[in-house]
GROMACS .gro file of C-alpha atoms in nm:
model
  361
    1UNK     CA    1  -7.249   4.406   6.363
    2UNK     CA    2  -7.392   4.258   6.659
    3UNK     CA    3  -7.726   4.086   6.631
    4UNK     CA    4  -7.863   4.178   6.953
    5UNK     CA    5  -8.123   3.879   7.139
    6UNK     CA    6  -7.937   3.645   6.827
    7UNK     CA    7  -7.659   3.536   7.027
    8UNK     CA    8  -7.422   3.618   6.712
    9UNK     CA    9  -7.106   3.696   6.811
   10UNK     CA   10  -7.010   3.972   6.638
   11UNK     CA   11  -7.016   4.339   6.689
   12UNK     CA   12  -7.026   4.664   6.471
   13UNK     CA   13  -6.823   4.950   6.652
   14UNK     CA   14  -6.731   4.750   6.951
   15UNK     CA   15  -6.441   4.678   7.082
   16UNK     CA   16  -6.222   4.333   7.060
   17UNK     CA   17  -5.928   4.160   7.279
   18UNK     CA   18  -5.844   3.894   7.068
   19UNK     CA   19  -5.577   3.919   6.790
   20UNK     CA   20  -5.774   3.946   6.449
   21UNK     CA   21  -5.745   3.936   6.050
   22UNK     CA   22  -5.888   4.193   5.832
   23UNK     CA   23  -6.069   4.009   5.570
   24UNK     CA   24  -6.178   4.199   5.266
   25UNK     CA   25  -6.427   4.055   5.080
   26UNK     CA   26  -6.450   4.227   4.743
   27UNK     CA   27  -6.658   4.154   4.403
   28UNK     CA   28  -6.310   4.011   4.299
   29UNK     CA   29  -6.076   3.838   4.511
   30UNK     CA   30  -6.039   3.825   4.879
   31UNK     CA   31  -5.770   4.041   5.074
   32UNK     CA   32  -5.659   3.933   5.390
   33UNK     CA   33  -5.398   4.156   5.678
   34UNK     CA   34  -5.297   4.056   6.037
   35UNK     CA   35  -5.111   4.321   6.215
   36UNK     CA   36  -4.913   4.350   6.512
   37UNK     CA   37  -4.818   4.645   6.736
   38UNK     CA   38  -4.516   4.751   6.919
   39UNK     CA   39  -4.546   5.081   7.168
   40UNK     CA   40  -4.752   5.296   6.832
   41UNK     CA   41  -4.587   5.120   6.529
   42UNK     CA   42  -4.741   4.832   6.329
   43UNK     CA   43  -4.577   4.591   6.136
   44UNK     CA   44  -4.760   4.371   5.850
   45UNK     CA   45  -4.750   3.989   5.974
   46UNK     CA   46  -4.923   3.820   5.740
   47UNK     CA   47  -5.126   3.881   5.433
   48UNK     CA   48  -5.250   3.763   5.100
   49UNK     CA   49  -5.493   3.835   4.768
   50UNK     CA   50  -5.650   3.543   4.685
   51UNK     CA   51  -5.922   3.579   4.349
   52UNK     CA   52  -6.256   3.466   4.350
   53UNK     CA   53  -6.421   3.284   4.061
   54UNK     CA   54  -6.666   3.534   3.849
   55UNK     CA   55  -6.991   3.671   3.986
   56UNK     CA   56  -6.979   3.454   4.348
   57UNK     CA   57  -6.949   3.829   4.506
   58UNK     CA   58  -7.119   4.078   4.298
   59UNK     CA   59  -7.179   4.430   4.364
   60UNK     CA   60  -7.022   4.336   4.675
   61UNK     CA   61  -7.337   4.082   4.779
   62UNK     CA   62  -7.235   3.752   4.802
   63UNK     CA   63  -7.413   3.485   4.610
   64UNK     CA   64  -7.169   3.180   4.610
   65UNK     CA   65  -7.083   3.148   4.983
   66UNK     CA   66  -6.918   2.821   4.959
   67UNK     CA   67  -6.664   2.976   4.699
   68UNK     CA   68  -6.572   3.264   4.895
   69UNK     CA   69  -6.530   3.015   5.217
   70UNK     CA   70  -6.283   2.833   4.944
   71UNK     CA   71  -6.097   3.152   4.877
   72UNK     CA   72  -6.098   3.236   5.249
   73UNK     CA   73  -5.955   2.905   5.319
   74UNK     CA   74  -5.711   2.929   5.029
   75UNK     CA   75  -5.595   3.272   5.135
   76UNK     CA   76  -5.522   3.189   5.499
   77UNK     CA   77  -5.313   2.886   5.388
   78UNK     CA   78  -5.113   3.130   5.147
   79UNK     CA   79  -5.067   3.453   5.439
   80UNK     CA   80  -4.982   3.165   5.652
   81UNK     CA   81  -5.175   3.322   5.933
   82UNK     CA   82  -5.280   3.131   6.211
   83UNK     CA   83  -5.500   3.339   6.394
   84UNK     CA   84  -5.860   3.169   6.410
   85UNK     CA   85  -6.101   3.513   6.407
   86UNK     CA   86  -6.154   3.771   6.212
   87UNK     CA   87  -6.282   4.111   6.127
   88UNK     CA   88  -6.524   4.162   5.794
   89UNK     CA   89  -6.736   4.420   5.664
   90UNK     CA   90  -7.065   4.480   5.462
   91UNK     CA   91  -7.107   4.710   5.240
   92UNK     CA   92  -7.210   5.095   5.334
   93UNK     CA   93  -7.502   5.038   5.062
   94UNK     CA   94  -7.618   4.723   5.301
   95UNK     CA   95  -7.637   4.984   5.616
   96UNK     CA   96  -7.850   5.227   5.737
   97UNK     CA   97  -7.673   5.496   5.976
   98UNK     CA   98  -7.841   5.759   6.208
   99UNK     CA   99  -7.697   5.958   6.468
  100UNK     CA  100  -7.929   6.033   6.706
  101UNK     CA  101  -7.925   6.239   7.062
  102UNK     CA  102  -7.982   6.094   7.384
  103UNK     CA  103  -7.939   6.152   7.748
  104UNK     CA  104  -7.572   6.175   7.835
  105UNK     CA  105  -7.677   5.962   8.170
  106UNK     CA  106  -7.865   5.665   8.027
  107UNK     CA  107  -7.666   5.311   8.164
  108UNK     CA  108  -7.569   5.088   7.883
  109UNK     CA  109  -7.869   4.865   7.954
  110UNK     CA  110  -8.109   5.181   7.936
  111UNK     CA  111  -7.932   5.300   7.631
  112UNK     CA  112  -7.936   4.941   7.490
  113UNK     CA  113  -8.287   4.964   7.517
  114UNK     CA  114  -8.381   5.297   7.410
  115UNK     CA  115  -8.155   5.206   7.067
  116UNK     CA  116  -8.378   4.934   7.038
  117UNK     CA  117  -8.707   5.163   7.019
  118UNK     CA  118  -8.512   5.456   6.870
  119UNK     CA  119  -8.378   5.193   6.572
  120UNK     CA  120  -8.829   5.135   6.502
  121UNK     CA  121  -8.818   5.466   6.341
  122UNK     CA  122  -8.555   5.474   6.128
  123UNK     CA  123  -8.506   5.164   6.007
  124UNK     CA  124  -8.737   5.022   5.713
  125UNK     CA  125  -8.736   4.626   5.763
  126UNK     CA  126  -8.903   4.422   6.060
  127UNK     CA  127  -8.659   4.476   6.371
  128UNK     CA  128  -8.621   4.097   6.401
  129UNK     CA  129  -8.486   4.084   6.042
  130UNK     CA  130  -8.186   4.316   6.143
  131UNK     CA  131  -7.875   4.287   6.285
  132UNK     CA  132  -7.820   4.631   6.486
  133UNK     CA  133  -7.543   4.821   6.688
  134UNK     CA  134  -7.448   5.181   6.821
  135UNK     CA  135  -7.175   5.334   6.925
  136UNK     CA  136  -7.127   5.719   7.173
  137UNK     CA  137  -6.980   5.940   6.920
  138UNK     CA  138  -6.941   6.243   7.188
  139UNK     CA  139  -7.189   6.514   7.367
  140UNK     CA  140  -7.437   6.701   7.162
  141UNK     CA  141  -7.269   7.057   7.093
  142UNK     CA  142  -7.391   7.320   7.312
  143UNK     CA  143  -7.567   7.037   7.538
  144UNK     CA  144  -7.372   6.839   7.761
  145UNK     CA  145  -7.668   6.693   7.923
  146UNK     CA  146  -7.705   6.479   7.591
  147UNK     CA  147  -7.497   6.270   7.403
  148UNK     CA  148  -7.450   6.164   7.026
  149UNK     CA  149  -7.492   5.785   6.913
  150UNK     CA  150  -7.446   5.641   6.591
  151UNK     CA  151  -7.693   5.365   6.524
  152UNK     CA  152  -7.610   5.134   6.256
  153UNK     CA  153  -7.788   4.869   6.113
  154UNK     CA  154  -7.838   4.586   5.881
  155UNK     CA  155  -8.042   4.318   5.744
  156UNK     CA  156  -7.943   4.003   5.931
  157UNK     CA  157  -7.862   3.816   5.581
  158UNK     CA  158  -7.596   4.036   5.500
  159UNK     CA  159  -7.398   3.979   5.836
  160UNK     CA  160  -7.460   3.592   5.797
  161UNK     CA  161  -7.382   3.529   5.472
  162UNK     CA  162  -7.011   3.685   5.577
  163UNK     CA  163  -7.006   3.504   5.896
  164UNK     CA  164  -7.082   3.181   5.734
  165UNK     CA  165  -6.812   3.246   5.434
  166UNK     CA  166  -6.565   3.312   5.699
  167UNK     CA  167  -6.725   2.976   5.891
  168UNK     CA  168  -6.598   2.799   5.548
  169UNK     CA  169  -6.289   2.956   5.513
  170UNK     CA  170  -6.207   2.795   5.922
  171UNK     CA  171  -6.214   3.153   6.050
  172UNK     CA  172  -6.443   3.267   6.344
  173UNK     CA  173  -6.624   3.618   6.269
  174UNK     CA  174  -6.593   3.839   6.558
  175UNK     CA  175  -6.640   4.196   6.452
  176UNK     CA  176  -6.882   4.279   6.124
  177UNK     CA  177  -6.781   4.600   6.060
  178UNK     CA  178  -6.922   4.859   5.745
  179UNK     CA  179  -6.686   4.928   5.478
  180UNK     CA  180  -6.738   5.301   5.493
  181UNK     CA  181  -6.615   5.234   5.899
  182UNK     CA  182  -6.331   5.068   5.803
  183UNK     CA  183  -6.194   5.318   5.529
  184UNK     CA  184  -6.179   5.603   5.794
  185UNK     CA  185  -6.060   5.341   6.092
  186UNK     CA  186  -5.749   5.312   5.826
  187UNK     CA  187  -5.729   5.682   5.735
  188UNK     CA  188  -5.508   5.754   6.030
  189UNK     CA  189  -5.274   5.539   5.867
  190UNK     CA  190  -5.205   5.759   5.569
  191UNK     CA  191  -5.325   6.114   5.754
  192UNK     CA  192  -4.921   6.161   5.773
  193UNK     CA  193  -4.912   6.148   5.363
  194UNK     CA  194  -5.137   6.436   5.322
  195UNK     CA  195  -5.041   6.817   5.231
  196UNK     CA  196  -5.296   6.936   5.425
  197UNK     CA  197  -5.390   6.994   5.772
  198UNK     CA  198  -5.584   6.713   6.003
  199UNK     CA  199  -5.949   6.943   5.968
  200UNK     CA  200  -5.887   6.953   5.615
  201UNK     CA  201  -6.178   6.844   5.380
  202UNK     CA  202  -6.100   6.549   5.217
  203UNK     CA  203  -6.209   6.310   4.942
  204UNK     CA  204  -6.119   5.923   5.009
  205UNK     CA  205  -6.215   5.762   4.678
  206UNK     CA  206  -6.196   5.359   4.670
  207UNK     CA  207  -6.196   5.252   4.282
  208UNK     CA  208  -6.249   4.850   4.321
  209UNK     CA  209  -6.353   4.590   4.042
  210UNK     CA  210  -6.667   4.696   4.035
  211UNK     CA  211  -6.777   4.974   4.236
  212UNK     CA  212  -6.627   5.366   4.323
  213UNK     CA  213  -6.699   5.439   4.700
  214UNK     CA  214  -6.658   5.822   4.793
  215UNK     CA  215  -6.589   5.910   5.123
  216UNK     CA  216  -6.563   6.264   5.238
  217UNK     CA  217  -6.383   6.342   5.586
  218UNK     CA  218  -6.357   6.635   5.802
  219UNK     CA  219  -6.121   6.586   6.074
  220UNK     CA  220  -6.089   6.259   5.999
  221UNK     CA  221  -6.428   6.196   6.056
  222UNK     CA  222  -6.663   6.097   5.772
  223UNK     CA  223  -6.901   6.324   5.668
  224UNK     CA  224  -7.050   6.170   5.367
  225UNK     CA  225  -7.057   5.862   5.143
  226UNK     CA  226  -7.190   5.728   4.831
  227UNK     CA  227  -7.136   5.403   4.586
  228UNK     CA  228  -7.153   5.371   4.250
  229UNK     CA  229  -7.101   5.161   3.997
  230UNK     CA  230  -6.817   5.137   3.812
  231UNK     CA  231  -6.468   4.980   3.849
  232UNK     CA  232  -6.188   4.810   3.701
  233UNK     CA  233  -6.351   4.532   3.557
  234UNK     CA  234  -6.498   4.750   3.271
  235UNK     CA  235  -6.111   4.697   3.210
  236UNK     CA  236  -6.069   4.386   3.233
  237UNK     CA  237  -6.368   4.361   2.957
  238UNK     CA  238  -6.257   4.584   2.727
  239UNK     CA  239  -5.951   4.383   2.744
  240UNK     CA  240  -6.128   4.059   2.674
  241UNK     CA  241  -6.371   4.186   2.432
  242UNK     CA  242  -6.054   4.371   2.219
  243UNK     CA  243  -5.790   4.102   2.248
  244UNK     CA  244  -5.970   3.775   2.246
  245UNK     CA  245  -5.859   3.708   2.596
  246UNK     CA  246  -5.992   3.513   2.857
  247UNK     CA  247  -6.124   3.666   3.226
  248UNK     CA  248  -5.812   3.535   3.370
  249UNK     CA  249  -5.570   3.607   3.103
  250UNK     CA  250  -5.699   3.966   3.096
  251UNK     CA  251  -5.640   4.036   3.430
  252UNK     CA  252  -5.321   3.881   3.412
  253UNK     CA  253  -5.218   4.097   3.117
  254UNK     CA  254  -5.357   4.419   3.284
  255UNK     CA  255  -5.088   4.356   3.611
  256UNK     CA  256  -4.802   4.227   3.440
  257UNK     CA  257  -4.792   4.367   3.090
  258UNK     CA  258  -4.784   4.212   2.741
  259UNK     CA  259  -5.079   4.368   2.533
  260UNK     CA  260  -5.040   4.524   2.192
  261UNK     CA  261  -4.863   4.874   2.215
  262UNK     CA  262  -5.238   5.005   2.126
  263UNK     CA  263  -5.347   4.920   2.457
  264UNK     CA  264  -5.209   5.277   2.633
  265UNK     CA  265  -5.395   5.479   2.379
  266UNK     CA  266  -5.728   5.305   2.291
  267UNK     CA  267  -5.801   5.116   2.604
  268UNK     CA  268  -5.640   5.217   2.912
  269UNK     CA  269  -5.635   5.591   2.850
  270UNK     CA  270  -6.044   5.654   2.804
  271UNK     CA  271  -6.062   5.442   3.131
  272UNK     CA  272  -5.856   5.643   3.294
  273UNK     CA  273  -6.055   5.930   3.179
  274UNK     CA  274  -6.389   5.773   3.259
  275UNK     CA  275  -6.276   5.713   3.561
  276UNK     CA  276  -6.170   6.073   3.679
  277UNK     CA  277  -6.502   6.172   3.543
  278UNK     CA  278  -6.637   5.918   3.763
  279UNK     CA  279  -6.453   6.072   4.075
  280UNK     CA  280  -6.586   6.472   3.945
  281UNK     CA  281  -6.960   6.303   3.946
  282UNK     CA  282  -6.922   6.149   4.275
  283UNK     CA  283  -6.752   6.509   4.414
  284UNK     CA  284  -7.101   6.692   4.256
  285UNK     CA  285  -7.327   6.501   4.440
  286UNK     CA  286  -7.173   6.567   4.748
  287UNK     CA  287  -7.162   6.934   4.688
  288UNK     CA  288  -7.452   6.955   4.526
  289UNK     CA  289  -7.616   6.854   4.903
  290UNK     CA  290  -7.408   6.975   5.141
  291UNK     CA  291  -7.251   7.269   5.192
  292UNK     CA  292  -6.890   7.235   5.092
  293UNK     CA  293  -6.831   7.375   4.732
  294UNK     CA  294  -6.462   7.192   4.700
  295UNK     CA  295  -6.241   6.951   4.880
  296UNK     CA  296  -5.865   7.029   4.994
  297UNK     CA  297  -5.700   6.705   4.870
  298UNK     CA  298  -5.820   6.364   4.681
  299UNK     CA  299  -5.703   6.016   4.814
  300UNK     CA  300  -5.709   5.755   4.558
  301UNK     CA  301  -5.737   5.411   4.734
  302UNK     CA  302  -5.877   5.046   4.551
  303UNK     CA  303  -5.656   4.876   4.299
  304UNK     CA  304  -5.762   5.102   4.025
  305UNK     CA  305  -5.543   5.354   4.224
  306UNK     CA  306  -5.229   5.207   4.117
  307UNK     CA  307  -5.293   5.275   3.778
  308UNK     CA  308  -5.014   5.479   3.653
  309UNK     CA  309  -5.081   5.852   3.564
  310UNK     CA  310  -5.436   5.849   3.750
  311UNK     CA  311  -5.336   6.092   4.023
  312UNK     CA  312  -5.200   6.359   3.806
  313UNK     CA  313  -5.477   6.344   3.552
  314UNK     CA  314  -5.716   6.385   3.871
  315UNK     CA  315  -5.507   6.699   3.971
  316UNK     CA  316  -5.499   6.803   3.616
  317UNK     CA  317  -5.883   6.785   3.564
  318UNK     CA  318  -6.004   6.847   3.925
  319UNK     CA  319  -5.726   7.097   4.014
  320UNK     CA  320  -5.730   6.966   4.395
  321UNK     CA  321  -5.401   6.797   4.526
  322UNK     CA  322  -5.422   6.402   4.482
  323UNK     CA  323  -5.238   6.171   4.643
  324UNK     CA  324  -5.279   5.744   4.622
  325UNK     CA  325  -5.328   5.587   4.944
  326UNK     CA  326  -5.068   5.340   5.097
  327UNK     CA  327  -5.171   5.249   5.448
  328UNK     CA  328  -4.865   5.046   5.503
  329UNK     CA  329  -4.616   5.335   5.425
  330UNK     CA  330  -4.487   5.375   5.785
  331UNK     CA  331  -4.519   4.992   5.859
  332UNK     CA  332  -4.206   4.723   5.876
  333UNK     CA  333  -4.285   4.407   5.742
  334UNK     CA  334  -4.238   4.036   5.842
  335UNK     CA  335  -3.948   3.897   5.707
  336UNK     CA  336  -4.119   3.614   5.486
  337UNK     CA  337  -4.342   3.919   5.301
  338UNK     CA  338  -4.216   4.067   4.980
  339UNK     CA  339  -4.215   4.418   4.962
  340UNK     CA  340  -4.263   4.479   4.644
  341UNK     CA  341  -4.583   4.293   4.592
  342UNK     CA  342  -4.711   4.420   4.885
  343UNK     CA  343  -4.652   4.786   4.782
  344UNK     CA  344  -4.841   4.726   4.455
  345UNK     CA  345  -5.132   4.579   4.605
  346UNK     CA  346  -5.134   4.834   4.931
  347UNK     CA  347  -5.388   5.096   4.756
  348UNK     CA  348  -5.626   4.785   4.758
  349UNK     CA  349  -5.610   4.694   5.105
  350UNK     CA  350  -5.728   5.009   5.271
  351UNK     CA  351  -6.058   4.830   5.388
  352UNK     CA  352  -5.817   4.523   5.531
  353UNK     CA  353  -5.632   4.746   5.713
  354UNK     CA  354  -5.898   4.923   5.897
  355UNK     CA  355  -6.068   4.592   5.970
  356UNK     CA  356  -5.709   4.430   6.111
  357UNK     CA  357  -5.697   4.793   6.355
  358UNK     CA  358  -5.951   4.649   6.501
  359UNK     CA  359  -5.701   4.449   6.712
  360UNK     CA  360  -5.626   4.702   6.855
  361UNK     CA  361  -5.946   4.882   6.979
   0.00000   0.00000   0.00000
C-alpha cells in the first residue's frame, strides 16, 4: 500500500521487479515463501513457520512489533532465504475498497490526482492519516469511454507497524498488499483442483487461529468478503482448559498426536462442527445481500483446513462440493525442503503464496 506524498516505499496493487518473500503475518506464527519461476512453472525455494509468542498479533493487529520483527528474523534464518524485501499484507478488515468509474483517458498523473479527491468521499479518516492506492480493473461495461478503478485504502498505522516488523526482522517492505488481494492473487494456483468451471461461483474460506475469512469469487475475481471471529485457537483452549496443558504443549499435541482417546469425540468433533456452522453463517450473509442463493464448490484454506474429516462434513452439511486448498500442488520443490511438512502446512500458506506471486507481476 503505497503512502502517496510519504515517500514509503511500498505499493498496494502495483507492480514489483525485484525478487520477493511472501510474509504472512498471522495472530499465530509467521509464514514465510520465496518462489521462483521457470517459462509458467514455480518451484518453492525457500520457506518456513515460525510461532509467535501469545497475543503480540491479535485479531490480526499487531501489538508487539519487536516480537514479530524477532519471529521475522528467526524465520528467515530457518527458510534460509536470502532475499532482502518482501511482500506483506493487512488485513481486509483494516481496508476500505471502492471501485469507482473514471475517464478511460485520464494520464496517470491526472488519475493520480483525481484518486486523491475521489478517495475524500469515501474514506472516513483524515486523508493524511491514510496510506492509499488504486489500481485499472478494466472499462466500465457498456462504456468504453470510462474505465473501472479499485481504490484501496488504509490507515497509515496499519502499513507501518508491518513495515517496521519486517524493518526488525532485516527485511525491506516493498509491496503492502490486503489479505483478501492476496487469497485471490493465489487462487490461480489451485483453479486447476476445482470440479467446476473457471466462472463458477465459489467460496474460498481461510479458517486461521483466530479468525474465518470468506471470500466469494466469480471468475476468479472476488466478489465479496467478510471476517469473523473464530479459529483454531478455541482448540487449542479447549485443549488446555481439558487436559491441563500448556499453550505450547497444546498446540503441540493438536499437530502431532498424543491426547486421551476422548479427544476425537468430546473435543475435536464439536469443533469441527462449530466450525462448518461457522462456514453456513458466513455463506448466509453473503446470500442474504447479494444475489446468489448458493455457491458451486467450497475451498477450505488456513490450517484449520487440514483437519481431517472437515471437507466431507462441509459437503455433508452444506451439500456443495468441497475441496482443501494446496497452492503448491503443481509446484517442484528445492531440494533442501521436506515435502511432507510442507504439504501439511500448504492449506496455511495460501496468503504467502499470493504475496510471493508478486514477484512475478
Amino acid at each position: 500500500m503505497r503512502a502517496r506524498g510519504r515517500g514509503i516505499p511500498v505499493g498496494l496493487l502495483t507492480t514489483n521487479a525485484a525478487p520477493l518473500i511472501g510474509v504472512d503475518i498471522s495472530s499465530t506464527a509467521i509464514k514465510l515463501l520465496q518462489l521462483s519461476q521457470t517459462g509458467s512453472r514455480f518451484r518453492v525455494e525457500h520457506y518456513a513457520v515460525e510461532p509467535l509468542p501469545p497475543n503480540a498479533v491479535v485479531e490480526k493487529n499487531i501489538v508487539e512489533v519487536e516480537a514479530v520483527g524477532d519471529a521475522i528474523r528467526r524465520a528467515m534464518q530457518r527458510s534460509g532465504a536470502r532475499t532482502k524485501y518482501a511482500a506483506a499484507a493487512v488485513a481486509g478488515s483494516a481496508v476500505i475498497t471502492k471501485v469507482i468509474p473514471m475517464a478511460a483517458d485520464l494520464s496517470e498523473d491526472d488519475l493520480e490526482g483525481q484518486v486523491q479527491v475521489e478517495a475524500n468521499q469515501y474514506i472516513p479518516y483524515p486523508i493524511e492519516e491514510v496510506s492509499l492506492d488504486f489500481e485499472p480493473i478494466g472499462p466500465v461495461k457498456d462504456n468504453p469511454e470510462m474505465q473501472q478503478i479499485l481504490l484501496a485504502a488504509s490507515r497509515t498505522e496499519n502499513v507501518d507497524m508491518r513495515v517496521a516488523a519486517l524493518d526488525l526482522g532485516g527485511l525491506t517492505a516493498r509491496v503492502i498488499d490486503v489479505e483478501v488481494f492476496a487469497m485471490e492473487n493465489a487462487f490461480r494456483l489451485i483453479a486447476d483442483q476445482l470440479s467446476v468451471p473457471r466462472d463458477a461461483l465459489v467460496a474460498l474460506v481461510d479458517i486461521g487461529a483466530t479468525m474465518i475469512t470468506l471470500s466469494v469469487l466469480k471468475n476468479q475475481r472476488t466478489i465479496y468478503s467478510r471476517e469473523q471471529v473464530f479459529g483454531g485457537k478455541q482448540l487449542t483452549d479447549e485443549v488446555m482448559r481439558r487436559y491441563g496443558m500448556s499453550y505450547e504443549e497444546a498446540g503441540l499435541a493438536k499437530r502431532q498426536g498424543g491426547l486421551p482417546e476422548s479427544y476425537e469425540i468430546e473435543v475435536l468433533e464439536p469443533f469441527k462442527e462449530a466450525m462448518v456452522q461457522q462456514v453456513s453463517r458466513l455463506l448466509q450473509f453473503f446470500f442474504a445481500g447479494s444475489e446468489f442463493g448458493k455457491v458451486d464448490q467450497v475451498v477450505l484454506a488456513g490450517g484449520c483446513a487440514s483437519i481431517p474429516g472437515v471437507a466431507d462434513m462441509v459437503v455433508e452439511q452444506l451439500g456443495v462440493p468441497c475441496v482443501v486448498a494446496n497452492p503448491l500442488a503443481s509446484m517442484s520443490l528445492s531440494p533442501r525442503l521436506q515435502a511432507q511438512t510442507l504439504a501439511q502446512d500448504a492449506p496455511a500458506l495460501m496468503i504467502a503464496a499470493g504475496l510471493a506471486l508478486r514477484s512475478f507481476d
